[in-house]
Amino acid sequence: MKIVLAYSGGLDTSVLMSWIKETYNAEMIGFCANIGQEDELKGLNQKAKKTGASKIYIDDLQEEFARDFIYPMLRAGAIYEGQYYLGTSIARPLIAKRMVEIARKEGAQAIAHGATGKGNDQVRFELTAAALAPELDIIAPWRDDRYRSQFPGRQAMIDYCAAKKIPVQASAKKPYSMDRNLLHISYEAGILEDPWYDSLDPKKNRDYFTTLSVLPEDAPDKPEFVELEFVKGDCVAVNGTKMTPLQVMKKLNKLGGKHGVGRVDMVENRFVGMKSRGVYETPGGSILTFAHRQIESLTMDREVMHLRDSLIPKYAELVYYGFWFAPERLALQALVEESQKNVSGTVRVKLYKGGIYVAGRKSKHSLYNPHIATMEEDPTKAYNQNDATGFIRLNGLRLRVNSTVNGAKNMAKLK
Amino acid sequence: MKIVLAYSGGLDTSVLMSWIKETYNAEMIGFCANIGQEDELKGLNQKAKKTGASKIYIDDLQEEFARDFIYPMLRAGAIYEGQYYLGTSIARPLIAKRMVEIARKEGAQAIAHGATGKGNDQVRFELTAAALAPELDIIAPWRDDRYRSQFPGRQAMIDYCAAKKIPVQASAKKPYSMDRNLLHISYEAGILEDPWYDSLDPKKNRDYFTTLSVLPEDAPDKPEFVELEFVKGDCVAVNGTKMTPLQVMKKLNKLGGKHGVGRVDMVENRFVGMKSRGVYETPGGSILTFAHRQIESLTMDREVMHLRDSLIPKYAELVYYGFWFAPERLALQALVEESQKNVSGTVRVKLYKGGIYVAGRKSKHSLYNPHIATMEEDPTKAYNQNDATGFIRLNGLRLRVNSTVNGAKNMAKLK
Amino acid sequence: MKIVLAYSGGLDTSVLMSWIKETYNAEMIGFCANIGQEDELKGLNQKAKKTGASKIYIDDLQEEFARDFIYPMLRAGAIYEGQYYLGTSIARPLIAKRMVEIARKEGAQAIAHGATGKGNDQVRFELTAAALAPELDIIAPWRDDRYRSQFPGRQAMIDYCAAKKIPVQASAKKPYSMDRNLLHISYEAGILEDPWYDSLDPKKNRDYFTTLSVLPEDAPDKPEFVELEFVKGDCVAVNGTKMTPLQVMKKLNKLGGKHGVGRVDMVENRFVGMKSRGVYETPGGSILTFAHRQIESLTMDREVMHLRDSLIPKYAELVYYGFWFAPERLALQALVEESQKNVSGTVRVKLYKGGIYVAGRKSKHSLYNPHIATMEEDPTKAYNQNDATGFIRLNGLRLRVNSTVNGAKNMAKLK
Amino acid sequence: MKIVLAYSGGLDTSVLMSWIKETYNAEMIGFCANIGQEDELKGLNQKAKKTGASKIYIDDLQEEFARDFIYPMLRAGAIYEGQYYLGTSIARPLIAKRMVEIARKEGAQAIAHGATGKGNDQVRFELTAAALAPELDIIAPWRDDRYRSQFPGRQAMIDYCAAKKIPVQASAKKPYSMDRNLLHISYEAGILEDPWYDSLDPKKNRDYFTTLSVLPEDAPDKPEFVELEFVKGDCVAVNGTKMTPLQVMKKLNKLGGKHGVGRVDMVENRFVGMKSRGVYETPGGSILTFAHRQIESLTMDREVMHLRDSLIPKYAELVYYGFWFAPERLALQALVEESQKNVSGTVRVKLYKGGIYVAGRKSKHSLYNPHIATMEEDPTKAYNQNDATGFIRLNGLRLRVNSTVNGAKNMAKLK
């Protein structure tokens, strides 16, 4: 049996590599994707082999991640439960897709991962596999009683590695867990399990939750302005320089991080049915989401926006739950693409002490016509105020009939 | 004929009072609501009579505004086009409702207002009247050719008042128009008609758009923490002190204003079909909206939240368009009320340099159970990780069947 | 240990009674609800005791079923996937609710059912228990490997009963399975597993799928008219006679069955992830659903109807999936109740050869005003045709701006 | 000035031709589209010229109507207010689009139509013109006081034609108005204004509302079976014969009409704010809508269907209101197209006495897998019943937490 394992070289996946190999008597193929987590990947090949892998794939997927996953999601304006920029959610389908490709190339029968049985990631991995390779088996040792009883805690893993001569570095355990990629870094568990705990308190957390961005208090005292150019809903240039999606992400992560923007601390609802608490830094993603809304406000038709807005919660739910490669996500994406065809122009944003503000927007596709909106004389005669009389009367007709028939008390308590 | 006119004592409504009286040969009844606009109301009675009114009603509607209009809307979490807190929109139905009550009491045949033919306010006034008093006529002189040609500009009004001996104060014209109430102040037109114009630029606008709040740059260098207590979706106490809705609004406007929070600059879509640009200060409202979402995150069921979130755009649209007293708003409100029955608890927010952050939330109705979410041992055994296997497999079943039948290419381009 | 088992006295639940008792070494309490399935309930008490029960509850829940389950669902106009009247779905939460009540009264620790691991019913039972009695265990032997291997087929059950001296009647197995209650009868599996099989073919199926209704071909040649009176969305009288919900259901099942209406043959999507094929007879329910829409068409506001219609798929999904006692269903129900407050009046329907037709509707709450709609002179002057000009112009404004800016080709290929 | 007028040669549009020409001192260009209304078009050219036209376009748009308007709408499954197949609504944008093309070709400044100021058609015409030719003026004499006062009734028109020597045939006035095209015929006004009037009563209406179809009572006593083949949501063959969309419509209108299917009698909500009553015959369209749902039930993913179903009311509203050439309709259409890519296969329907029944469906893209659904042994092991335990437990988790925290009474009244 051949198994492809998502492998990082850390303690957890090293134990998995060895345990799965032994338990399933399998040939193990490691896979490590560079999706911007900035881990040390040097020496990973050798480490994997020492841990029992017959082969390891180390793929730089950053550009694909930005172009085919982050950008389409940004075009949709997706935010989960009004707050979360979906940084972890959107990375999982990409990783699983690549594992499926490797499994097929290598003739593997299963893919394995080290996600726990309580989280969303297991679902995202496995739904992607279900959609792209229904024939593959899934191995998820954390949902296996044998594995959980063998490794009740971190020390059992360290002992296991020592016994098996698996090379692992003893890193100090942080009082929370985290996950990083090009779009964000997330923190959860440990001290964050108390929802009353203030993750922004500089006295306690300056060293903890500031990987991609400073705390607002530590941001520069002078605002900084950034100009973003959009074409069909995608940011294609920053401050006048054309960039690939990956370059845009890196540039804006740096700028946003410097000014402390994009920090989220929330209680969220997992797909598996529980609430959990997370802290996120999404500097570049939050700037793009904000700026995208601004350029839409200028170029997008009202009814398209209102319709799309009513579907964002569903779209975001699909991404969060792991239904990226699902026909209903593709259906919504088709609607999104159609909605973006004129969403082009320039947005100027101001970054200051944790805040993102709009400082201007312009577009050749602008549907905002000052001649029509103006209170001054309109030389183009595009709008005749008298028209509003009929507009209001017909919009009110059903209300008049209703209250004539059923009484105004039907609608409000009148004095 | 008897006509009730929305009257403020300013130049515009003074001219209206006189012109309508003459044009319709009518007895005029003035009406001025105190909804927190902080206008000078002293002497208004006398002024109205000198301008031709036979009577004037000056009503303090602030508590009703906060309790029966702002609070229900906040329970719904309404934000228009992802940005606007609906401060003007929600005031109009209250004013029109009171005019209807006065008209009925006085036996008037019509109500009149000075809203232009281009804006949303005319619609909001008149739809309210349609719903609550279908028998009343509406007089909207700005949609009357005679009025518009008689008063092509401000000077013609000043001259008219001089000729008619109408007492008006010559106030300097600001380079934009504004509207203030308990929930917000809005600015539009004039220099704001250029969407590239930066309303936040301290060099140009420190005196312009800072009525309720300072610019972020001018906010204190030290953050301030506020504790808000919610009961069934309503904020009932601030920093431990029980307050009425009106008191909450005033308190939070002050606190939020001091820290420069709740500023919005946007291009929005009017109901009458055009885009327009507005700047808003909503200090207290933005704090409440943010904090309400936090307490919901802890106490609201996931499916209720996702459903409700998909309906916010519609609810906000109804408020913005003027359909407050409409059966579809009442239907949505019924859903909202049901959703709020356990939304009770305390939220701690941090205000700093234009930003609102959460610094803790707690509730006796909390649905967040750290025992379930924890990565550590769960003594309550409330969650069995093995359950996730079946959960994922059945959630993935339709995806597996789909890709077995139609091919994985159906879903994604695989290498 | 004490266990409450849903028990009918048939082969399946008799085996379950005995097997669970033995396997769990438990005291068994049988429960059989009369929800209109017209089973033989005489002698059930004795039979249960012979099978091993210490006690049995036989409850007539028909009126509660009609009043608190069927009627609220009909007020919502729920239809699943455009076709299914949800007859089985709506019965499950009632049965499970009653089992929970009995379990609490008796101090039982678990409830057990005989639903398979492939269907929706298991979910509906268990989600109800989760919502109403989270402390109770669930026993579902069909999801237990031991049970499935012990009873691979019907004969093993018959042999088991013989060995255990359990009294069961050897009924001839039908080539499909069925489930009946006050609202409908369902058929599935067996010969119906081929979706190309014609369940309506009189030559093959006259004896098979005609429990509640005749085939259209066998219906009388003369139509029959029925007058239904609605109050707030509920049918309260048939042909002028006031009736309880249960009486209405029985009356209309009879009338509808006679004329062959309410037959559905469909492929549907189960919650557990698969498609299945079902045939349903819902004579009374289909008449009520149709007539309810007719009275709504006369009395319900347009916007309320359009909003509600967009939520029917969600509501129906919730009922179908088993989320009756879920907060999101209650939230939707609150909206539905608000929508029904003026849905009162009379509908005349015609039943003929499988078809339901409207032959008239009238109401004191009618919002249909022939004076307004008429092409003839309108003495009430309620509608001024000139108003339509402004109405259309403002509704078209955004379209004109869009095509001026982006070109008409943006919208359509013009010659 | 040059004006394009929608012209049929009947009394109404003949008067319009002459009156507009005179009133606007314009050159008139007539336009008559053949969209399947089966009017007499012979001699129309000559008649138009005698009435004052300088030119007339008579275009057969039937194939375009079926292919580019009816079919895309059928793919969306659009039904307005649960009942109406949108036969008139969908024809208007085509007619207006063609008028726009002619106006541009001829250099005309305006288009004119004879729709009344109370109906939906005026809106549909003019919104199409707004979207496709914002520069064109609209002339709608029925919204012109001069026209309405000159022609208070039919006799004034007849007199006018006599005086002007305009050739019109004096046809007997029917006690209702009607409108016919390839998709349907509609009837409204006159005797139908009483919603209690039974339009199906054979004694009164056999000659009135039976243009495209017989009354159910008059349909053959033997059912007829039809096989429809679908490719990507479109019917491409009937009973084994490949057909164009136009041929399909004609064939199914004939078959459906013979069996009396597709008759609708309803009270509907017009866009201009009033309710009205209409009777429709849509024989072919109702068969296609029904059969399309059947093939979808076999081939469409569950989540795509549920999402799409929630958007049908909006899509249908857009078509009904006249927003065919609107960006929000295009956005929804993009979603619909994506949803249809595997909606291919064959449906067998049975037509009998006014009813449409499914008698079988099959497809190579069928997502219905009897191996999975079966109650019998599944050799493919595609479904493990044990999986359902975890699936249900996690789906119920939030319900258990909710009732543990807030009490089961929160959800239901328990005894």
CSV table of C-alpha atoms in Angstrom, one decimal, chain A residues 387-392 394-395, chain B residues 272-273, chain C residues 383 385-400, chain D residues 113 115-131 138 140 143 271-272 321-323:
chain,number,residue,atom,x,y,z
A,387,ASP,CA,-40.4,61.7,-11.9
A,388,ALA,CA,-40.1,60.9,-8.2
A,389,THR,CA,-43.7,61.6,-7.6
A,390,GLY,CA,-44.9,58.7,-9.7
A,391,PHE,CA,-42.1,56.5,-8.5
A,392,ILE,CA,-43.1,57.0,-4.9
A,394,LEU,CA,-46.6,53.4,-7.2
A,395,ASN,CA,-44.1,52.1,-4.7
B,272,VAL,CA,-34.4,56.6,-6.8
B,273,GLY,CA,-31.7,55.0,-9.0
C,383,TYR,CA,-54.5,55.1,-9.6
C,385,GLN,CA,-51.6,56.3,-15.1
C,386,ASN,CA,-49.3,59.2,-15.4
C,387,ASP,CA,-47.5,58.1,-12.2
C,388,ALA,CA,-46.2,55.2,-14.2
C,389,THR,CA,-43.9,57.4,-16.2
C,390,GLY,CA,-41.8,58.5,-13.3
C,391,PHE,CA,-42.0,55.1,-11.8
C,392,ILE,CA,-40.5,53.5,-14.9
C,393,ARG,CA,-38.0,56.3,-15.5
C,394,LEU,CA,-36.5,56.0,-12.0
C,395,ASN,CA,-36.5,52.2,-12.2
C,396,GLY,CA,-34.7,52.5,-15.5
C,397,LEU,CA,-32.2,55.1,-14.4
C,398,ARG,CA,-29.4,52.7,-13.3
C,399,LEU,CA,-29.9,50.7,-16.5
C,400,ARG,CA,-29.5,53.8,-18.6
D,113,HIS,CA,-46.1,51.6,-27.7
D,115,ALA,CA,-49.4,49.5,-23.5
D,116,THR,CA,-51.6,51.1,-20.7
D,117,GLY,CA,-50.3,52.9,-17.7
D,118,LYS,CA,-51.6,50.3,-15.3
D,119,GLY,CA,-49.9,47.2,-16.6
D,120,ASN,CA,-46.5,45.5,-16.5
D,121,ASP,CA,-45.9,45.6,-20.3
D,122,GLN,CA,-45.1,49.4,-20.4
D,123,VAL,CA,-42.4,48.7,-17.8
D,124,ARG,CA,-41.0,45.7,-19.7
D,125,PHE,CA,-40.8,47.7,-22.9
D,126,GLU,CA,-39.2,50.8,-21.4
D,127,LEU,CA,-36.7,49.1,-19.1
D,128,THR,CA,-35.5,47.2,-22.1
D,129,ALA,CA,-35.1,50.4,-24.0
D,130,ALA,CA,-33.4,52.0,-21.1
D,131,ALA,CA,-30.9,49.2,-21.0
D,138,ILE,CA,-40.3,56.7,-25.2
D,140,ALA,CA,-46.6,56.0,-24.4
D,143,ARG,CA,-50.0,57.9,-20.1
D,271,PHE,CA,-44.8,45.6,-10.6
D,272,VAL,CA,-46.8,48.8,-10.6
D,321,TYR,CA,-40.9,43.1,-13.7
D,322,GLY,CA,-39.1,43.6,-17.0
D,323,PHE,CA,-35.5,43.4,-15.9
